[in-house]
Amino acid sequence: MSVLVVGVDAVSRLNFYRQMPETAAFLKELGAFEMLGYNKVEDNTFPNLVPVLTGLTEAELKATCWPSTSSVFDDCPFLWKRYSEAGFLTAYGEDASWMGTFNYMKNGFHKQPTDFYLQIFNHVAEKEAGHEKRLNANLCVGKRLNLDMLLGGVASFALGSLGAPFFGFFWGGSLSHDFLNLPRLGDKSHLKMLQLFKDQGLLERTVFVLMSDHGIRWGGIRETYQGYLEERLPFLFLVLPQWFREEFPTAVSYLRLNGRRLTTPFDLHETLKDLVDLKGLRKNEIKKRMQSDTPGGRSLFLPISDERNCTSARIADNWCTCHQSEPLSANSSGAVQAARALVGRLNALLDGHRECARLDVGSVISARLEVPTSHLSAPKETIPVKDYTVTVRTRPGGGLFEATVRRDPGGYKVVGTVSRINTYGDQSACIAHYKLKLYCFCLPR
């Protein structure tokens, strides 16, 4: 049996239904399992795909195999290595290759990581024939959509494997990375690929995963509470062969159950590990594994508790969607203090980079008071903790930033990372660090 993962960058679950209704309808026809509670665990693509492919957080990856941004990723424990050791053909590729997951402001791989590696071809094709670059990605390569070039490579690899088991991981961002409404141009492309796979019998011997990493991270929708939630809730579908459903009914029943549970990229990693060797999915093995309650990821083929919260699922409070909230006046004391803490955090991160301006609070755009999951069960006698989600426009530069700021007896402190929710263009051209580029406003030279 083979495993094929195809990703669509920056598309929330709800926006998937808006933008790709034909693909969604065909997935339903195929009996796909949808994870309604799939929650991202970090800000952008890299720290949300690292858990899928390695089971590690970004910090754990740095400690394990990627000590600095100048390092390559060759020694990291990617899933395709596990599949390769088990005798699978492996493939990896992305469109918009210059900003690929392991290439944007990073050094990628020294050696070819998989048997079939599309990055080099895609990079040259985009460089020589790419056009219609509206923001970050070439929408077209020659007379084709950049996405169609990628999906053509997916089909060639999957259908050309001649029955040999394979693991393929492919990521498309050219249409969806920058624009809320352009993924609709890829609806028929994904539909045709799935129809081809069905007609050729590929789905009878392959587990197919269609997913995203997060919702759109900037633009007008991100200035709304709806956009705040959608950014954190990408889509995830799994299509299983009929024989697989019949042979592993217990595992499949739990997959169906988990469609209405809180799930994460760490869980998807454990699920993909299970598909290397199917012995662990037999009923007696499932029962044994249910006795262990390991922290972090849990295979979607095992039952996930309906009492799971963001803390136990390794979702930081600033990305957690399992909370109650209420809007606050932007002029309220809590909102103003939270805004100052946010900007203070940015200036602390930029400290030592003299090429970047010191930022001030320009205005507080919005604020909400949250009740984080991790505190819902706190004893009543504990000192109350308040979490604020605040959106701030800074000066100079007009950057829009959002963060969760916690007020406790020690004061106001940013929890997790600060998100930038508008584009920065060339404002940060003077700095090369892949994270600080979000925050820096370059001083005139």
XYZ file of C-alpha atoms in Angstrom:
445
model
C 0.000 0.000 0.000
C 1.169 3.544 -0.786
C 0.727 6.907 0.922
C 0.310 10.184 -0.936
C 0.078 13.571 0.798
C -0.883 16.671 -1.189
C -0.979 20.040 0.536
C -2.591 23.358 -0.329
C -0.858 26.182 1.491
C -2.734 28.692 3.673
C -6.321 27.491 3.219
C -8.636 27.170 6.197
C -11.226 24.430 6.373
C -14.055 26.867 5.682
C -12.202 28.597 2.854
C -11.554 25.201 1.280
C -15.310 24.762 0.934
C -15.676 28.287 -0.458
C -12.829 28.021 -2.939
C -12.796 24.351 -3.949
C -16.405 23.107 -3.838
C -15.972 20.566 -6.656
C -12.978 18.950 -4.972
C -14.850 18.954 -1.659
C -17.862 17.260 -3.263
C -15.671 14.581 -4.846
C -13.929 13.898 -1.543
C -17.348 13.341 -0.010
C -18.188 10.954 -2.856
C -14.981 9.050 -2.083
C -15.994 8.743 1.570
C -13.099 10.865 2.821
C -12.613 11.270 6.556
C -12.507 14.937 7.543
C -10.805 16.197 10.699
C -13.152 18.977 11.814
C -11.001 19.946 14.810
C -7.601 20.071 13.102
C -5.735 22.973 14.762
C -2.381 24.384 13.731
C 0.381 24.491 16.346
C 2.518 27.404 15.171
C 2.543 30.477 12.951
C 3.485 29.643 9.367
C 4.233 26.710 7.082
C 7.630 25.588 8.383
C 6.726 25.015 12.076
C 3.420 23.367 11.121
C 4.923 20.931 8.605
C 7.966 20.039 10.701
C 5.657 18.238 13.199
C 3.926 16.396 10.333
C 7.176 15.219 8.789
C 9.321 14.679 11.901
C 7.028 14.661 14.945
C 9.157 17.459 16.426
C 8.547 21.096 17.240
C 10.791 23.666 15.594
C 12.731 24.011 18.852
C 13.166 20.226 19.081
C 14.313 20.136 15.456
C 16.994 22.714 16.250
C 18.158 20.680 19.224
C 18.153 17.436 17.231
C 19.547 18.161 13.787
C 19.252 21.816 12.688
C 21.377 23.917 15.057
C 21.299 27.132 12.998
C 19.678 28.673 9.932
C 22.930 28.071 8.051
C 22.608 24.309 8.638
C 21.024 21.883 6.190
C 18.272 19.411 7.008
C 19.959 16.214 5.820
C 20.309 14.659 9.280
C 16.733 15.321 10.407
C 14.367 12.367 11.016
C 11.936 12.901 8.152
C 9.157 10.418 7.546
C 10.407 9.661 4.051
C 13.517 8.095 5.614
C 11.344 5.689 7.596
C 9.366 4.813 4.467
C 12.533 4.375 2.420
C 13.974 1.960 4.987
C 10.740 -0.048 4.692
C 11.177 -0.377 0.920
C 8.955 2.456 -0.322
C 9.823 4.768 -3.197
C 9.849 8.345 -1.905
C 9.141 11.738 -3.433
C 9.008 15.350 -2.319
C 8.208 18.520 -4.239
C 6.710 22.002 -3.983
C 5.715 24.699 -6.417
C 6.808 28.282 -5.670
C 10.081 26.524 -4.914
C 12.118 29.595 -3.974
C 9.949 29.981 -0.878
C 9.702 26.247 -0.243
C 9.309 24.981 3.301
C 12.993 24.141 3.702
C 14.406 26.755 1.321
C 12.932 30.121 2.297
C 15.706 31.893 4.232
C 17.146 28.414 4.859
C 19.683 26.156 3.144
C 17.501 23.176 2.284
C 19.236 19.858 1.659
C 22.831 19.133 0.674
C 21.963 15.683 -0.683
C 18.801 14.736 -2.535
C 16.402 13.788 0.294
C 14.050 11.487 -1.633
C 14.167 9.157 -4.641
C 12.220 11.687 -6.699
C 12.930 15.327 -5.869
C 11.058 17.977 -7.824
C 12.583 21.084 -6.258
C 15.500 21.514 -8.662
C 13.363 21.129 -11.796
C 10.644 23.389 -10.415
C 13.166 26.041 -9.413
C 14.710 26.168 -12.884
C 11.319 26.073 -14.627
C 10.024 28.974 -12.536
C 13.223 30.950 -13.084
C 13.214 30.477 -16.861
C 9.487 30.479 -17.671
C 7.657 31.759 -14.602
C 5.392 34.793 -14.916
C 2.313 36.485 -13.419
C 4.106 37.086 -10.133
C 1.565 39.148 -8.191
C 3.256 38.983 -4.800
C 5.539 36.105 -3.777
C 4.876 33.352 -6.311
C 4.721 32.929 -10.073
C 1.149 31.911 -10.810
C 2.134 30.509 -14.204
C 5.037 28.632 -15.783
C 4.876 28.932 -19.546
C 1.286 28.294 -20.588
C 0.375 26.338 -17.458
C -0.554 27.204 -13.931
C 2.423 26.638 -11.656
C 0.115 24.409 -9.612
C -0.670 22.272 -12.667
C 3.046 21.713 -13.215
C 3.290 20.431 -9.643
C 0.187 18.235 -9.833
C 1.447 16.847 -13.123
C 4.563 15.753 -11.271
C 2.416 14.209 -8.537
C 0.455 12.174 -11.089
C 3.577 11.116 -12.995
C 5.209 9.868 -9.820
C 2.154 8.123 -8.374
C 0.964 6.470 -11.587
C 4.483 5.715 -12.779
C 5.431 3.713 -9.717
C 4.189 0.576 -11.487
C 2.618 -0.880 -8.375
C 5.641 -0.409 -6.119
C 4.697 1.070 -2.730
C 5.538 4.753 -2.426
C 5.400 7.706 -0.067
C 4.966 11.097 -1.696
C 4.746 14.507 -0.050
C 3.860 17.456 -2.273
C 3.005 21.047 -1.405
C 1.299 23.699 -3.512
C 1.450 27.351 -2.533
C 1.587 29.332 -5.761
C -2.148 30.074 -5.877
C -3.016 30.054 -2.212
C -0.089 31.482 -0.257
C -0.809 35.149 -0.918
C -4.469 35.459 -1.831
C -7.673 34.417 -0.088
C -9.674 33.857 -3.266
C -7.160 32.474 -5.783
C -7.338 28.840 -4.593
C -10.559 28.603 -6.626
C -8.364 28.542 -9.745
C -6.989 25.208 -8.530
C -10.328 23.542 -7.806
C -10.666 21.767 -11.143
C -6.970 20.856 -11.130
C -7.287 18.979 -7.850
C -10.602 17.471 -8.931
C -9.129 16.155 -12.195
C -6.162 14.674 -10.346
C -8.455 12.826 -7.934
C -10.707 11.631 -10.753
C -7.640 10.353 -12.612
C -6.436 8.515 -9.523
C -9.846 6.914 -9.075
C -10.144 5.920 -12.741
C -6.646 4.401 -12.735
C -7.344 2.407 -9.567
C -4.684 4.251 -7.588
C -7.044 4.950 -4.686
C -7.579 1.196 -4.282
C -3.984 0.787 -3.152
C -3.165 4.222 -1.712
C -4.056 6.257 1.356
C -4.534 9.772 0.025
C -4.229 12.827 2.286
C -5.309 16.322 1.242
C -4.460 19.013 3.753
C -3.349 22.521 4.578
C -1.026 23.998 7.182
C -3.051 27.021 8.327
C -5.522 29.552 6.986
C -4.600 32.809 5.256
C -2.320 34.818 7.536
C -2.827 38.344 6.231
C -5.279 40.570 4.418
C -8.635 42.048 5.283
C -10.139 38.833 6.636
C -7.326 38.568 9.191
C -8.494 41.803 10.773
C -11.725 40.030 11.767
C -12.415 37.468 14.490
C -13.563 35.073 11.758
C -10.157 35.375 10.128
C -8.447 34.918 13.483
C -10.173 31.551 13.895
C -9.769 30.431 10.289
C -6.028 31.071 10.349
C -5.775 28.488 13.118
C -8.065 25.864 11.559
C -6.747 24.355 8.305
C -8.396 21.440 6.537
C -7.412 17.767 6.625
C -8.984 14.869 4.690
C -7.948 11.208 4.486
C -9.172 8.843 1.763
C -8.798 5.119 2.544
C -9.035 2.141 0.170
C -12.129 -0.007 0.679
C -10.088 -3.105 1.563
C -8.275 -1.091 4.249
C -11.604 -0.151 5.853
C -12.664 -3.790 5.870
C -9.381 -5.180 7.190
C -8.898 -2.633 9.988
C -12.425 -1.750 11.164
C -11.387 -0.805 14.705
C -8.721 1.640 13.557
C -11.102 3.111 10.980
C -13.861 3.524 13.565
C -11.502 5.587 15.711
C -10.470 7.666 12.703
C -14.145 8.464 12.171
C -14.564 9.293 15.870
C -11.540 11.588 15.816
C -13.091 13.635 13.055
C -14.865 15.454 15.897
C -11.901 15.701 18.248
C -9.153 18.275 18.715
C -6.289 17.122 16.474
C -2.905 18.463 15.400
C 0.023 18.000 13.005
C 1.662 15.826 15.686
C -1.277 13.417 15.412
C -0.996 13.323 11.636
C 2.669 12.389 11.995
C 1.820 9.427 14.220
C -0.890 8.396 11.747
C 1.534 8.442 8.823
C 3.998 6.393 10.897
C 1.275 3.768 11.379
C 0.950 3.407 7.608
C 4.557 2.255 7.202
C 3.689 -1.084 8.807
C 0.008 -1.944 9.116
C 0.497 -4.585 11.808
C -0.047 -1.959 14.493
C -3.580 -1.352 13.206
C -4.920 -4.808 13.983
C -7.561 -4.938 16.713
C -5.399 -6.611 19.343
C -2.555 -4.150 18.725
C -4.941 -1.209 18.916
C -6.127 -2.430 22.331
C -2.541 -2.683 23.592
C -1.670 0.777 22.334
C -4.758 2.320 23.908
C -3.311 1.558 27.334
C -0.393 3.924 26.811
C -1.079 7.639 27.063
C 2.037 9.221 25.640
C 2.257 13.028 25.546
C 2.206 14.846 22.250
C 0.963 13.240 19.066
C -1.530 10.385 19.007
C -2.355 8.391 15.911
C -5.745 9.174 14.430
C -6.290 5.406 14.375
C -6.428 5.473 18.193
C -9.236 7.106 20.186
C -8.623 10.716 21.194
C -10.397 11.903 24.313
C -13.243 14.371 23.990
C -11.717 16.051 27.048
C -8.432 16.746 25.297
C -7.364 20.369 25.575
C -4.777 22.525 23.889
C -2.165 21.985 26.582
C -2.253 18.193 26.289
C -2.333 18.455 22.481
C 0.802 20.678 22.471
C -1.032 23.704 21.087
C 0.198 26.963 22.607
C -2.490 29.205 24.054
C -2.027 31.843 21.353
C -2.970 29.290 18.655
C -5.695 27.539 20.638
C -9.266 27.867 19.360
C -10.859 26.082 22.335
C -11.728 29.147 24.343
C -14.445 31.592 25.156
C -13.851 35.268 24.437
C -15.463 38.651 24.526
C -14.563 41.877 22.714
C -12.953 44.690 24.693
C -12.749 48.393 24.030
C -9.465 49.261 22.341
C -9.140 52.071 24.877
C -9.544 49.838 27.923
C -6.672 49.596 30.368
C -6.136 45.892 29.644
C -6.021 46.431 25.880
C -3.565 49.330 26.150
C -1.266 47.427 28.523
C -1.391 44.348 26.287
C -0.525 46.476 23.248
C 2.486 47.930 25.031
C 3.636 44.439 26.003
C 3.311 43.287 22.388
C 5.415 46.148 21.030
C 7.884 45.702 23.864
C 8.316 42.092 22.801
C 8.983 43.159 19.198
C 11.618 45.662 20.285
C 13.257 43.022 22.481
C 13.483 40.673 19.500
C 14.972 43.428 17.336
C 17.410 44.570 20.008
C 20.921 44.629 18.599
C 19.742 45.072 15.017
C 20.544 48.734 14.502
C 19.303 48.602 10.938
C 15.741 48.220 12.274
C 13.664 51.074 13.702
C 12.440 51.023 17.275
C 8.679 50.471 17.156
C 5.923 52.262 19.038
C 2.210 51.617 19.459
C 0.468 53.539 16.698
C -3.030 52.384 17.560
C -4.854 49.476 19.138
C -7.038 47.999 16.392
C -8.915 45.396 18.429
C -8.789 43.450 21.664
C -10.526 40.421 23.105
C -10.450 38.813 26.529
C -9.889 35.059 26.290
C -10.411 32.138 28.650
C -7.645 29.730 27.597
C -8.207 25.971 27.653
C -5.263 25.372 29.958
C -6.945 27.366 32.734
C -10.498 26.073 32.469
C -9.808 23.427 35.098
C -7.652 25.609 37.354
C -8.643 25.536 41.045
C -10.833 28.440 42.073
C -8.386 29.512 44.749
C -5.602 30.149 42.221
C -4.825 33.737 41.273
C -6.803 34.571 38.132
C -4.931 34.755 34.858
C -6.276 36.830 32.006
C -5.318 36.370 28.379
C -5.824 39.200 25.927
C -5.685 38.844 22.165
C -4.704 42.243 20.853
C -4.100 43.634 17.361
C -1.796 46.641 17.113
C -0.677 48.943 14.307
C 2.905 50.038 14.878
C 4.860 53.060 13.821
C 6.908 53.603 11.814
C 5.862 51.297 8.979
C 2.214 50.608 9.738
C 2.768 46.939 10.565
C -0.259 45.048 11.885
C 0.655 42.640 14.666
C -1.407 40.242 16.747
C -0.486 38.349 19.888
C -1.858 36.745 23.002
C -0.743 38.690 26.061
C -1.136 37.156 29.504
C -1.726 39.242 32.609
C -0.698 37.480 35.798
C 0.730 38.713 39.108
C 4.016 39.393 37.315
C 2.469 41.799 34.837
C 1.716 41.600 31.117
C 3.729 39.189 28.981
C 3.399 37.915 25.392
C 2.503 34.218 25.210
C 4.052 32.439 22.245
C 4.890 34.288 19.058
C 3.707 37.572 17.584
C 1.883 37.248 14.253
C 2.169 39.773 11.449
C -1.192 40.020 9.705
C -0.389 42.422 6.877
C 2.300 42.128 4.230
C 5.683 43.756 4.725
C 7.043 43.831 1.169
C 10.506 45.393 1.104
C 10.181 47.057 4.516
C 12.516 44.451 6.016
C 14.934 44.040 3.098
C 17.871 45.030 5.312
C 17.617 41.889 7.474
C 17.969 38.236 6.488
C 16.662 36.347 9.527
C 13.554 34.428 8.487
C 11.615 35.345 11.633
C 12.782 38.911 12.213
C 11.826 39.885 8.666
C 8.241 39.895 9.913
C 9.001 42.586 12.468
C 11.820 44.802 11.184
C 11.174 48.210 9.612
C 14.458 49.172 8.009
C 15.916 52.579 8.781
C 17.035 54.743 5.835
C 20.651 54.146 4.951
